[in-house]
Short mmCIF file of C-alpha atoms in Angstrom, two decimals:
data_model
loop_
_atom_site.label_atom_id
_atom_site.label_comp_id
_atom_site.label_asym_id
_atom_site.label_seq_id
_atom_site.Cartn_x
_atom_site.Cartn_y
_atom_site.Cartn_z
CA MET H 25 41.73 -178.52 76.58
CA VAL H 26 41.08 -182.03 77.82
CA HIS H 27 44.78 -182.92 77.69
CA ALA H 28 45.75 -179.83 79.65
CA ALA H 29 43.13 -180.41 82.32
CA ILE H 30 44.12 -184.05 82.67
CA GLY H 31 47.73 -183.08 83.06
CA HIS H 32 46.91 -181.37 86.37
CA LEU H 33 45.27 -184.45 87.86
CA PRO H 34 47.26 -186.31 90.53
CA THR H 35 47.74 -190.01 89.96
CA SER H 36 46.14 -190.94 93.28
CA GLY H 37 44.22 -189.57 96.23
CA HIS H 38 40.98 -188.52 94.63
CA ALA H 39 39.34 -191.70 93.38
CA PRO H 40 35.62 -191.77 94.20
CA THR H 41 35.90 -194.60 96.65
CA VAL H 42 34.05 -195.27 99.89
CA ARG H 43 36.27 -194.93 102.94
CA ASP H 44 34.87 -198.06 104.55
CA VAL H 45 35.86 -200.12 101.49
CA TYR H 46 39.11 -198.58 100.32
CA GLY H 47 40.62 -197.27 103.56
CA ALA H 48 41.14 -193.88 105.17
CA GLU H 49 43.30 -192.31 102.47
CA CYS H 50 40.28 -190.52 101.03
CA ARG H 51 40.61 -186.81 101.78
CA ASP H 52 39.38 -184.73 98.86
CA ARG H 53 35.95 -183.14 98.70
CA TYR H 54 34.54 -185.47 96.05
CA CYS H 55 35.52 -188.60 97.96
CA ARG H 56 33.98 -187.24 101.15
CA ALA H 57 30.80 -186.49 99.22
CA VAL H 58 30.64 -190.03 97.81
CA THR H 59 31.28 -191.49 101.26
CA ALA H 60 28.47 -189.40 102.76
CA SER H 61 26.14 -190.32 99.89
CA SER H 62 26.89 -194.01 100.34
CA ASP H 63 26.29 -193.84 104.08
CA ARG H 64 22.98 -192.05 103.55
CA ILE H 65 21.83 -194.75 101.15
CA VAL H 66 22.77 -197.50 103.59
CA ARG H 67 21.00 -195.71 106.46
CA ARG H 68 17.86 -195.27 104.35
CA GLY H 69 17.97 -198.97 103.44
CA LEU H 70 18.25 -199.99 107.09
CA ALA H 71 15.41 -197.66 108.05
CA ARG H 72 13.20 -199.14 105.32
CA ARG H 73 13.92 -202.65 106.52
CA GLY H 74 12.89 -201.68 110.09
CA VAL H 75 11.28 -204.73 111.67
CA ALA H 76 12.93 -207.02 109.14
CA ALA H 77 16.36 -205.78 110.23
CA ARG H 78 15.59 -206.40 113.92
CA LEU H 79 14.23 -209.83 113.06
CA GLY H 80 17.41 -210.55 111.11
CA ARG H 81 19.57 -209.68 114.14
CA TRP H 82 17.45 -212.00 116.29
CA LEU H 83 17.79 -214.80 113.76
CA ASP H 84 21.58 -214.43 113.84
CA ARG H 85 21.63 -215.63 117.48
CA GLU H 86 21.60 -219.36 116.81
CA PRO H 87 21.25 -220.69 120.39
CA VAL H 88 18.16 -218.53 120.91
CA VAL H 89 16.67 -219.75 117.63
CA VAL H 90 17.38 -223.42 118.41
CA PHE H 91 15.83 -223.17 121.87
CA SER H 92 12.76 -221.35 120.49
CA LEU H 93 12.17 -223.89 117.72
CA LEU H 94 12.59 -226.87 120.05
CA LEU H 95 10.20 -225.25 122.53
CA MET H 96 7.71 -224.74 119.70
CA ILE H 97 7.88 -228.44 118.80
CA VAL H 98 7.44 -229.55 122.42
CA VAL H 99 4.50 -227.20 123.03
CA ALA H 100 2.82 -228.29 119.80
CA TYR H 101 3.23 -231.95 120.74
CA VAL H 102 1.90 -231.51 124.28
CA VAL H 103 -1.11 -229.51 123.12
CA ARG H 104 -1.91 -232.01 120.37
CA MET H 105 -1.73 -234.89 122.83
CA THR H 106 -4.44 -233.27 124.94
CA LEU H 107 -6.40 -231.35 122.31
CA SER H 108 -5.55 -232.87 118.96
CA GLU H 109 -8.12 -230.76 117.13
CA THR H 110 -6.80 -227.42 118.41
CA ILE H 111 -3.47 -227.32 116.54
CA PRO H 112 -3.14 -228.70 112.99
CA LEU H 113 -0.60 -231.43 112.39
CA SER H 114 0.99 -229.36 109.63
CA LEU H 115 2.42 -227.01 112.28
CA TYR H 116 5.46 -229.31 112.47
CA VAL H 117 6.57 -227.93 109.11
CA LEU H 118 7.11 -224.44 110.56
CA PRO H 119 10.13 -225.15 112.82
CA ILE H 120 12.01 -226.82 109.98
CA LEU H 121 11.14 -224.01 107.60
CA LEU H 122 12.42 -221.35 110.02
CA GLY H 123 15.47 -223.45 110.84
CA GLY H 124 16.39 -223.62 107.17
CA VAL H 125 16.53 -219.82 107.11
CA ALA H 126 18.48 -219.23 110.31
CA LEU H 127 20.38 -222.34 111.48
CA SER H 128 23.61 -224.10 110.64
CA VAL H 129 23.51 -227.72 109.44
CA PRO H 130 24.18 -229.36 112.86
CA SER H 131 21.55 -227.23 114.63
CA LEU H 132 19.05 -227.82 111.85
CA LEU H 133 19.68 -231.56 112.11
CA LEU H 134 18.76 -231.41 115.81
CA VAL H 135 15.49 -229.61 115.00
CA VAL H 136 14.65 -232.16 112.27
CA VAL H 137 15.37 -235.12 114.57
CA VAL H 138 13.17 -233.71 117.35
CA THR H 139 10.41 -233.03 114.82
CA GLY H 140 10.70 -236.60 113.58
CA VAL H 141 10.43 -237.94 117.10
CA ALA H 142 7.30 -235.83 117.65
CA LEU H 143 5.76 -237.14 114.43
CA VAL H 144 6.47 -240.73 115.43
CA GLY H 145 4.77 -240.05 118.77
CA GLU H 146 1.82 -238.55 116.88
CA GLY H 147 1.52 -241.69 114.76
CA VAL H 148 1.65 -244.01 117.76
CA SER H 149 -0.89 -241.99 119.77
CA ASN H 150 -3.36 -240.86 117.11
CA GLY H 151 -2.89 -243.48 114.44
CA VAL H 152 -1.75 -243.25 110.84
CA ASN H 153 -4.08 -241.97 108.16
CA GLU H 154 -3.88 -240.11 104.83
CA LEU H 155 -3.51 -236.71 106.52
CA TYR H 156 -0.66 -237.98 108.69
CA ALA H 157 1.13 -239.48 105.67
CA GLY H 158 0.73 -236.23 103.74
CA VAL H 159 2.16 -234.14 106.58
CA VAL H 160 5.13 -236.50 106.97
CA PHE H 161 5.82 -236.19 103.22
CA VAL H 162 5.66 -232.38 103.35
CA VAL H 163 7.94 -232.28 106.41
CA ALA H 164 10.47 -234.50 104.62
CA ILE H 165 10.51 -232.30 101.50
CA THR H 166 10.82 -229.16 103.65
CA ALA H 167 13.76 -230.71 105.50
CA VAL H 168 15.58 -231.44 102.23
CA VAL H 169 15.10 -227.85 101.05
CA ALA H 170 16.13 -226.48 104.46
CA PHE H 171 19.34 -228.54 104.49
CA GLY H 172 20.18 -227.23 101.01
CA SER H 173 19.80 -223.64 102.21
CA ALA H 174 21.88 -224.30 105.34
CA ARG H 175 24.68 -225.94 103.34
CA SER H 176 24.71 -222.98 100.95
CA ARG H 177 25.25 -220.56 103.86
CA ALA H 178 27.90 -222.86 105.30
CA ARG H 179 29.90 -222.63 102.07
CA LEU H 180 29.80 -218.84 102.37
CA GLY H 181 30.89 -218.99 106.00
CA VAL H 182 27.95 -216.89 107.23
CA GLN H 183 25.16 -217.56 109.69
CA GLY H 184 21.50 -216.64 109.63
CA THR H 185 20.61 -213.67 107.44
CA VAL H 186 24.09 -212.07 107.60
CA GLY H 187 24.91 -213.09 104.02
CA GLU H 188 21.88 -211.33 102.57
CA SER H 189 22.54 -208.20 104.66
CA MET H 190 26.17 -208.07 103.56
CA LEU H 191 25.20 -208.36 99.91
CA VAL H 192 22.54 -205.64 100.17
CA ASP H 193 24.90 -203.24 101.96
CA LEU H 194 27.64 -203.88 99.40
CA ARG H 195 25.23 -203.28 96.55
CA ASP H 196 24.02 -200.01 98.10
CA ARG H 197 27.55 -198.70 98.67
CA LEU H 198 28.69 -199.55 95.15
CA ARG H 199 25.51 -198.05 93.72
CA ALA H 200 26.32 -194.82 95.55
CA GLN H 201 29.82 -194.91 94.07
CA GLY H 202 28.31 -195.18 90.59
CA GLU H 203 26.14 -192.09 90.86
CA MET H 204 26.87 -189.23 88.46
CA PRO H 205 28.73 -186.43 90.28
CA GLU H 206 27.08 -183.04 90.58
CA LEU H 207 27.85 -181.01 87.47
CA PRO H 208 28.54 -177.27 87.22
CA ARG H 209 26.07 -174.77 85.81
CA GLY H 210 25.61 -175.22 82.10
CA TRP H 211 25.91 -179.02 82.23
CA GLU H 212 23.22 -181.61 82.83
CA ALA H 213 23.16 -185.41 82.78
CA GLU H 214 20.65 -188.21 83.20
CA VAL H 215 21.35 -191.88 83.90
CA VAL H 216 18.71 -194.59 83.47
CA HIS H 217 19.48 -198.19 84.35
CA ARG H 218 17.15 -201.18 84.05
CA SER H 219 18.10 -204.79 84.66
CA ALA H 220 16.91 -207.93 82.92
CA GLY H 221 13.83 -209.44 84.48
CA ARG H 222 13.56 -206.42 86.81
CA SER H 223 16.23 -207.92 89.04
CA THR H 224 18.02 -205.67 91.53
CA PHE H 225 21.35 -206.96 90.17
CA SER H 226 22.60 -206.19 86.71
CA GLY H 227 25.59 -206.75 84.47
CA ASP H 228 25.59 -203.06 83.44
CA PHE H 229 27.09 -200.49 85.77
CA LEU H 230 28.47 -196.96 85.84
CA VAL H 231 31.50 -195.52 87.60
CA ALA H 232 32.16 -191.79 87.53
CA SER H 233 34.58 -189.26 88.98
CA ARG H 234 35.00 -185.51 88.96
CA SER H 235 38.43 -184.06 89.65
CA PRO H 236 38.94 -182.06 92.87
CA ASP H 237 39.21 -178.80 90.93
CA GLY H 238 35.93 -179.64 89.20
CA LEU H 239 37.36 -179.26 85.69
CA VAL H 240 37.36 -182.86 84.48
CA LEU H 241 34.54 -185.40 84.43
CA GLU H 242 35.34 -189.08 83.86
CA VAL H 243 32.59 -191.63 83.21
CA ALA H 244 32.84 -195.34 82.40
CA LEU H 245 29.79 -197.36 81.36
CA VAL H 246 30.54 -201.08 81.57
CA ASP H 247 28.60 -204.12 80.34
CA VAL H 248 29.63 -207.47 81.83
CA SER H 249 28.96 -210.58 79.75
CA GLY H 250 25.70 -212.29 80.67
CA LYS H 251 22.67 -210.66 82.22
CA GLY H 252 20.66 -210.47 85.38
CA LEU H 253 21.85 -212.14 88.58
CA HIS H 254 24.44 -214.28 86.76
CA ALA H 255 26.29 -211.20 85.56
CA GLY H 256 25.36 -209.06 88.56
CA THR H 257 27.72 -210.80 90.98
CA ARG H 258 30.69 -210.20 88.67
CA ALA H 259 29.54 -206.66 88.03
CA LEU H 260 29.62 -205.97 91.80
CA LEU H 261 33.26 -207.01 91.95
CA LEU H 262 34.26 -205.09 88.83
CA SER H 263 32.41 -201.91 89.80
CA GLY H 264 34.41 -201.71 93.02
CA ALA H 265 37.70 -202.28 91.19
CA PHE H 266 36.93 -199.89 88.32
CA GLY H 267 35.69 -197.27 90.79
CA GLY H 268 39.12 -197.37 92.40
CA LEU H 269 40.85 -196.97 89.02
CA ILE H 270 38.81 -194.14 87.55
CA GLY H 271 40.21 -190.76 88.49
CA SER H 272 43.38 -192.37 89.84
CA LEU H 273 45.04 -192.98 86.46
CA PRO H 274 45.67 -190.88 83.38
CA PRO H 275 42.80 -191.40 80.91
CA ALA H 276 44.96 -193.33 78.44
CA GLU H 277 45.74 -195.91 81.14
CA PHE H 278 42.25 -196.57 82.52
CA LEU H 279 41.03 -199.16 79.98
CA PRO H 280 44.40 -201.01 79.84
CA ALA H 281 44.38 -201.24 83.64
CA ALA H 282 40.77 -202.45 83.65
CA ASN H 283 41.64 -205.03 80.99
CA ALA H 284 44.63 -206.29 83.00
CA TYR H 285 42.49 -206.59 86.13
CA LEU H 286 39.82 -208.60 84.34
CA LEU H 287 42.41 -210.91 82.75
CA ARG H 288 43.79 -211.72 86.19
CA GLN H 289 40.40 -213.03 87.29
CA GLU H 290 40.61 -215.89 84.74
CA TRP H 291 36.85 -216.26 84.56
CA ALA H 292 35.47 -218.84 82.15
CA GLU H 293 32.98 -216.23 80.91
CA GLY H 294 34.81 -213.15 81.97
CA PHE H 295 34.82 -210.53 79.24
CA ALA H 296 33.23 -207.11 79.42
CA THR H 297 32.74 -204.09 77.17
CA ALA H 298 33.13 -200.48 78.22
CA VAL H 299 32.84 -196.96 76.92
CA TYR H 300 34.96 -194.38 78.74
CA LEU H 301 34.38 -190.63 78.50
CA VAL H 302 36.63 -187.79 79.68
CA VAL H 303 35.22 -184.26 79.43
CA ASP H 304 36.83 -180.91 80.17
CA LEU H 305 33.88 -179.11 81.77
CA GLY H 306 35.47 -175.73 81.09
CA THR H 307 36.01 -175.98 77.34
CA GLY H 308 33.64 -178.86 76.50
CA LYS H 309 36.38 -180.86 74.77
CA TYR H 310 36.21 -184.59 75.29
CA GLN H 311 37.73 -187.97 74.50
CA VAL H 312 35.74 -191.20 74.15
CA ARG H 313 37.46 -194.58 74.29
CA SER H 314 35.73 -197.88 73.62
CA ALA H 315 36.52 -201.47 74.57
CA GLY H 316 34.32 -203.50 72.23
CA HIS H 317 31.34 -201.36 73.24
CA PRO H 318 28.53 -199.86 71.10
CA PRO H 319 29.66 -196.44 69.87
CA ALA H 320 28.78 -193.18 71.58
CA VAL H 321 26.58 -190.75 69.65
CA GLN H 322 26.87 -186.94 69.67
CA PHE H 323 24.25 -184.37 68.79
CA HIS H 324 25.56 -181.21 67.08
CA ALA H 325 23.23 -178.29 67.70
CA GLY H 326 24.74 -176.38 64.79
CA SER H 327 23.84 -178.98 62.17
CA GLY H 328 20.92 -180.53 64.04
CA GLN H 329 22.28 -184.04 63.47
CA TRP H 330 23.40 -186.99 65.58
CA ARG H 331 26.83 -188.38 64.66
CA ILE H 332 28.36 -191.72 65.65
CA LEU H 333 31.78 -191.48 67.31
CA GLU H 334 34.16 -194.13 66.00
CA ALA H 335 36.43 -195.16 68.87
CA ALA H 336 38.35 -198.43 68.46
CA GLY H 337 39.40 -201.02 71.03
CA GLY H 338 38.98 -204.70 71.89
CA LEU H 339 36.95 -206.40 74.61
CA LEU H 340 38.12 -206.26 78.21
CA GLY H 341 39.41 -209.57 79.53
CA VAL H 342 40.15 -211.15 76.14
CA PHE H 343 43.39 -209.71 74.75
CA GLU H 344 46.47 -209.19 76.90
CA LYS H 345 47.42 -205.97 75.13
CA ASP H 346 45.22 -203.72 73.09
CA ASP H 347 45.16 -200.16 71.84
CA TYR H 348 42.17 -198.02 72.72
CA VAL H 349 42.11 -195.29 70.10
CA PRO H 350 40.00 -192.32 71.27
CA ALA H 351 37.45 -190.32 69.35
CA GLU H 352 37.76 -186.61 70.13
CA GLY H 353 35.40 -183.72 69.87
CA ALA H 354 33.77 -180.87 71.77
CA LEU H 355 30.39 -180.25 73.32
CA ARG H 356 29.15 -176.73 72.77
CA SER H 357 25.96 -175.05 73.91
CA GLY H 358 22.99 -177.20 72.87
CA ASP H 359 25.12 -180.28 72.11
CA ALA H 360 24.51 -183.67 73.70
CA LEU H 361 26.23 -187.03 74.06
CA LEU H 362 24.70 -190.51 74.38
CA LEU H 363 26.43 -193.49 75.98
CA PHE H 364 24.55 -196.79 76.11
CA THR H 365 24.94 -200.56 76.46
CA ASP H 366 24.08 -203.17 73.84
CA GLY H 367 20.80 -204.02 75.57
CA MET H 368 19.53 -200.69 74.23
CA VAL H 369 20.17 -201.43 70.58
CA GLU H 370 20.55 -205.19 70.09
CA SER H 371 17.91 -207.91 70.27
CA ARG H 372 16.98 -211.20 68.63
CA ARG H 373 14.84 -209.42 66.06
CA ARG H 374 17.36 -206.78 65.00
CA ASP H 375 21.09 -206.41 64.72
CA LEU H 376 23.28 -203.74 66.27
CA THR H 377 23.26 -201.40 63.27
CA ASP H 378 19.47 -201.33 63.02
CA GLY H 379 19.22 -200.76 66.75
CA ILE H 380 21.58 -197.77 66.63
CA ASP H 381 19.60 -196.32 63.71
CA LYS H 382 16.40 -196.63 65.72
CA LEU H 383 18.03 -195.02 68.73
CA GLN H 384 19.23 -192.09 66.61
CA GLY H 385 15.76 -191.70 65.14
CA GLU H 386 14.16 -191.55 68.58
CA ALA H 387 16.90 -189.20 69.80
CA GLU H 388 16.03 -186.73 67.04
CA ARG H 389 12.60 -186.32 68.63
CA LEU H 390 14.24 -185.12 71.83
CA VAL H 391 15.64 -182.05 70.11
CA ALA H 392 12.27 -180.34 69.76
CA ARG H 393 11.06 -181.27 73.26
CA GLY H 394 14.37 -180.77 75.05
CA PHE H 395 16.76 -183.29 76.57
CA ARG H 396 15.36 -183.21 80.09
CA ASN H 397 13.82 -186.64 80.95
CA GLY H 398 15.08 -187.75 77.55
CA ALA H 399 17.00 -190.77 78.84
CA ARG H 400 13.86 -192.38 80.22
CA ARG H 401 11.90 -191.63 77.05
CA LEU H 402 14.62 -193.22 74.92
CA ILE H 403 14.66 -196.47 76.91
CA ASP H 404 10.86 -196.67 76.84
CA ALA H 405 10.81 -196.12 73.07
CA VAL H 406 13.79 -198.22 72.00
CA ALA H 407 14.28 -200.93 74.63
CA SER H 408 11.14 -201.36 76.72
CA SER H 409 11.57 -205.16 76.94
CA ASP H 410 13.28 -206.45 80.08
CA ALA H 411 14.92 -209.37 78.27
CA ASP H 412 18.37 -207.78 78.70
CA ASP H 413 20.17 -205.33 80.96
CA ARG H 414 19.95 -201.76 79.68
CA ALA H 415 21.75 -198.58 80.66
CA LEU H 416 21.90 -195.15 79.06
CA ILE H 417 23.67 -191.89 79.90
CA LEU H 418 22.56 -188.61 78.36
CA LEU H 419 24.94 -185.69 78.89
CA TRP H 420 24.21 -182.30 77.42
CA ARG H 421 25.31 -178.69 77.61
CA THR H 422 22.74 -175.94 77.98
#
């Protein structure tokens, strides 16, 4: 039984957290596996970046960059004074453009001033014409944009490309934490996730945990208010927090704890929805809890029908106290379970009910062809538009 299996879970020590983020108290097999998976993803990302990563490290050395850019300006000026036709006047834009990517505001100001002095010298020596005026205008606009970029990095307290690298590494580690754990024989699962506008950041995310004895699977699918990059930054924070909660608390306490955490953030637009599944992988019995989320749907192989699971609960981050009443059932051989976000079933042209009906209709076609690769087929058939974040989990028992 689900309750019996949950009763054997310790209250801490086996959350699927990454050791580098949550400390060295991570000793069980699942946590070690997640840590190794995260590190592999980060190493693959660094290998793919290759030359870009080495260039980023070079750009982080500000004195070297300042000297190189000033030398570029001086060389360009000297060459143009002797051979004005060899180097185009527009080359003076390049040092400012590179400085806007790599330099702090004071260093960038030095580069802009030296560039301005060089342009004044150009005007005195070669005269002022339409081309000269156009280049000066472009240099001025580039300088404004470069100062905006430098001030943005200054607010973050980072230099060069460090901020982007930190964000990418954090995203990769949290993405590894959200992968579905390996399931025992007789169980299969697919997760498909697509963000609005094909952005790499999304307001939908998954956190999952499998108990050390392998008997209990816990999965939470969360949808943060908003979409795309706007919601993605908050989703990064919440996925780390929820990943630390799942598997560390009794199932009845997970959503209340997540709700309390979100309330403490006091975000102006800070609510989220979630569906939380706990499955006993030995017996197939499960509990589904919902926090203002679209309902889960179960396929019963015996009757050949999909049935909506009515689990009740309010939004996360809105009400201080709420009851999350579970829907209970069992997955037997041939049964399946669908968890999805509202981007799958809701759009401007249809309401939630019609969207769920369409999803159930498309899911019925999976029965004849089998559930394998079914998650991708469902998203393509029901929610192919990238106007909203979409995520779907298909879990079935063979």
